[in-house]
Short mmCIF file of C-alpha atoms in Angstrom, two decimals:
data_model
loop_
_atom_site.label_atom_id
_atom_site.label_comp_id
_atom_site.label_asym_id
_atom_site.label_seq_id
_atom_site.Cartn_x
_atom_site.Cartn_y
_atom_site.Cartn_z
CA SER L 196 -4.45 -2.40 18.81
CA SER L 197 -0.96 -4.47 17.69
CA ARG L 198 1.61 -5.92 20.09
CA ARG L 199 5.38 -5.78 19.60
CA ARG L 200 8.04 -9.00 20.56
CA HIS L 201 10.75 -10.65 19.14
CA THR L 202 11.43 -14.56 19.14
CA ARG L 203 14.75 -15.87 18.28
CA LEU L 204 14.27 -18.37 15.27
CA GLN L 205 18.02 -20.99 14.39
CA GLY L 206 20.85 -18.17 15.76
CA ASP L 207 19.26 -15.09 13.80
CA TRP L 208 16.11 -12.55 15.32
CA SER L 209 12.90 -12.01 13.53
CA SER L 210 10.45 -8.61 14.75
CA ASP L 211 7.31 -9.85 15.64
CA VAL L 212 4.09 -7.87 15.52
CA CYS L 213 1.43 -9.48 15.57
CA SER L 214 -2.78 -8.38 15.04
CA SER L 215 -5.10 -9.54 18.01
CA ASP L 216 -3.63 -13.55 17.97
CA LEU L 217 0.02 -13.70 18.98
CA THR L 218 2.00 -15.69 16.80
CA ARG L 219 5.79 -17.10 16.49
CA ASP L 220 5.95 -14.65 13.00
CA ARG L 221 5.81 -10.76 12.56
CA THR L 222 1.59 -10.74 11.27
CA LEU L 223 0.14 -7.89 9.61
CA ASP L 224 -3.60 -7.32 9.17
CA LEU L 225 -4.18 -5.68 5.96
CA THR L 226 -7.17 -3.87 7.22
CA ALA L 227 -4.87 -1.41 9.68
CA ILE L 228 -2.79 -0.81 6.44
CA SER L 229 -5.44 -0.30 4.16
CA SER L 230 -7.24 2.03 6.43
CA ALA L 231 -3.38 3.44 7.23
CA ALA L 232 -3.62 4.37 3.40
CA ASN L 233 -7.36 5.01 2.98
CA ASN L 234 -7.10 2.33 0.59
CA SER L 235 -9.72 -0.31 -0.05
CA LEU L 236 -9.39 -3.71 1.45
CA PRO L 237 -7.82 -6.17 -0.47
CA SER L 238 -10.32 -8.59 -1.31
CA SER L 239 -8.77 -11.60 -2.99
CA SER L 240 -5.52 -13.82 -2.52
CA GLN L 241 -4.36 -12.55 -5.46
CA ASP L 242 -4.39 -8.90 -4.00
CA ILE L 243 -2.69 -9.59 -1.72
CA GLN L 244 0.33 -11.63 -3.69
CA THR L 245 -0.29 -8.59 -5.31
CA GLN L 246 0.01 -6.58 -2.36
CA ILE L 247 3.58 -9.17 -1.41
CA SER L 248 4.91 -7.98 -5.26
CA VAL L 249 4.38 -4.15 -4.53
CA LEU L 250 6.60 -4.56 -1.16
CA ARG L 251 9.32 -6.60 -2.57
CA THR L 252 9.49 -4.28 -5.29
CA GLN L 253 13.31 -2.15 -5.71
CA PRO L 254 11.29 1.22 -5.43
CA ILE L 255 10.18 0.28 -2.22
CA ILE L 256 12.63 -1.26 -1.03
CA ASP L 257 15.22 1.58 -1.97
CA LYS L 258 13.09 3.79 0.23
CA VAL L 259 13.34 1.77 2.67
CA ILE L 260 17.06 0.71 2.83
CA GLU L 261 17.77 4.38 2.71
CA GLN L 262 15.72 5.64 5.96
CA LEU L 263 17.54 2.96 7.59
CA LYS L 264 20.61 4.01 6.36
CA GLN L 265 19.23 8.05 7.76
CA GLN L 266 18.32 6.07 11.16
CA ASP L 267 21.75 4.13 11.37
CA SER L 268 24.46 5.18 9.64
CA LYS L 269 26.14 1.85 10.45
CA SER L 270 23.56 -0.29 8.53
CA ASN L 271 24.28 -1.14 5.37
CA PRO L 272 22.19 -3.80 3.36
CA THR L 273 21.69 -4.08 -0.13
CA PHE L 274 18.73 -4.09 -2.04
CA GLY L 275 19.45 -8.21 -2.71
CA MET L 276 20.76 -8.32 0.92
CA PHE L 277 17.79 -6.58 2.05
CA LEU L 278 15.07 -8.75 -0.03
CA SER L 279 17.18 -11.95 1.57
CA GLN L 280 16.29 -11.60 5.29
CA LEU L 281 12.90 -10.37 4.56
CA GLY L 282 10.46 -12.70 4.45
CA LEU L 283 6.51 -11.92 3.73
CA VAL L 284 4.08 -15.06 3.38
CA ASN L 285 -0.21 -14.57 3.17
CA ASP L 286 -1.70 -16.53 5.25
CA LYS L 287 -4.35 -18.63 4.00
CA ASN L 288 -7.80 -17.14 3.40
CA SER L 289 -7.28 -14.30 5.59
CA ASN L 290 -6.17 -10.87 4.88
CA ILE L 291 -3.33 -11.06 7.36
CA LEU L 292 0.26 -11.35 5.98
CA THR L 293 3.51 -11.91 7.97
CA ILE L 294 5.94 -10.29 7.28
CA THR L 295 9.76 -11.50 9.09
CA TYR L 296 13.32 -9.82 8.60
CA ARG L 297 16.55 -12.17 10.35
CA ASP L 298 19.23 -9.73 11.96
CA ILE L 299 21.18 -10.69 14.37
CA ASN L 300 20.01 -7.08 15.87
CA PRO L 301 16.01 -7.67 17.13
CA GLN L 302 15.82 -3.57 16.82
CA GLN L 303 17.15 -3.36 13.82
CA ALA L 304 15.03 -5.84 12.86
CA GLU L 305 12.15 -4.43 14.19
CA LYS L 306 13.04 -0.40 12.04
CA ALA L 307 13.45 -2.49 9.00
CA ILE L 308 9.88 -4.35 9.28
CA ASN L 309 8.23 -0.44 10.78
CA THR L 310 10.44 1.35 7.98
CA LEU L 311 8.92 -0.91 4.80
CA MET L 312 5.53 0.01 6.49
CA ALA L 313 6.01 3.12 6.36
CA VAL L 314 7.34 3.46 3.13
CA TYR L 315 4.66 1.25 1.78
CA VAL L 316 1.87 3.31 3.61
CA GLN L 317 2.78 6.99 1.77
CA GLN L 318 3.81 5.27 -1.71
CA GLN L 319 -0.24 4.11 -1.34
CA ARG L 320 -1.30 6.98 0.12
CA GLN L 321 1.04 8.78 -3.12
CA ASP L 322 -0.78 6.22 -5.59
CA ASN L 323 -4.22 7.45 -4.09
CA ARG L 324 -3.59 10.67 -4.50
CA ALA L 325 -2.25 10.29 -8.22
CA GLU L 326 -5.78 8.66 -9.51
CA THR L 327 -7.93 10.89 -7.55
CA THR L 328 -5.76 14.12 -9.29
CA ALA L 329 -6.14 11.70 -12.63
CA ALA L 330 -9.84 11.61 -12.34
CA ARG L 331 -10.80 15.00 -11.14
CA GLU L 332 -9.04 16.44 -14.38
CA PHE L 333 -10.39 13.83 -16.45
CA LEU L 334 -14.12 15.08 -14.99
CA GLU L 335 -12.83 18.38 -14.90
CA GLN L 336 -12.68 17.86 -18.95
CA GLN L 337 -15.48 15.92 -19.42
CA LEU L 338 -17.88 19.03 -17.73
CA PRO L 339 -18.16 21.45 -20.57
CA LEU L 340 -18.30 18.50 -23.03
CA ALA L 341 -21.16 17.29 -21.57
CA GLU L 342 -22.49 20.77 -20.47
CA ALA L 343 -22.01 21.17 -24.61
CA GLU L 344 -24.66 18.61 -24.82
CA SER L 345 -27.12 19.07 -22.13
CA ASP L 346 -27.34 22.78 -23.85
CA ARG L 347 -27.36 20.54 -27.70
CA ALA L 348 -30.41 18.26 -26.48
CA ALA L 349 -32.19 20.61 -23.74
CA GLU L 350 -32.50 23.17 -27.43
CA ALA L 351 -33.40 20.26 -30.00
CA LEU L 352 -36.24 19.29 -27.43
CA LYS L 353 -37.00 23.07 -27.17
CA ASN L 354 -37.49 23.24 -31.30
CA PHE L 355 -39.47 19.84 -31.00
CA LYS L 356 -41.93 21.72 -28.99
CA ILE L 357 -42.28 24.96 -31.24
CA GLY L 358 -41.87 23.13 -34.49
CA ARG L 359 -45.40 20.45 -32.67
CA ALA L 360 -47.36 23.36 -31.65
CA HIS L 361 -46.99 24.65 -34.95
CA VAL L 362 -48.74 21.29 -36.63
#
């Protein structure tokens, strides 16, 4: 279970969500996101760096900005502005990702991070569904071929037994 708090840093507000330990930055245990997305847990720092890169992509950030605008018509960040206010840092030797978003309004900072996470989880689910669909379609194409090969092998075995019985 996560706890929320806001920390004032250098005149700006950063929205904080912490896993079981309270820290000064918003931290998120990737196991929670991974479970929510039915995705395998990143197993290395390199995997987490990949996830950080995904979180910073234009399609993800554009969806976040679009949703923030729908929630609050006064919210009008650009891609570059959003990225400049977003901080993503991997805590070494763990699957913890610290996420900060600086905004003069602490509620807006919290909305930005929560929306980013919701968009990320949704994207991960869509990607998983697409991979599952592609795998199912591949197996459906391969099944008739495998059945035909099995039938040929069974026929060859039958012919071999018949030929051997005549010897």
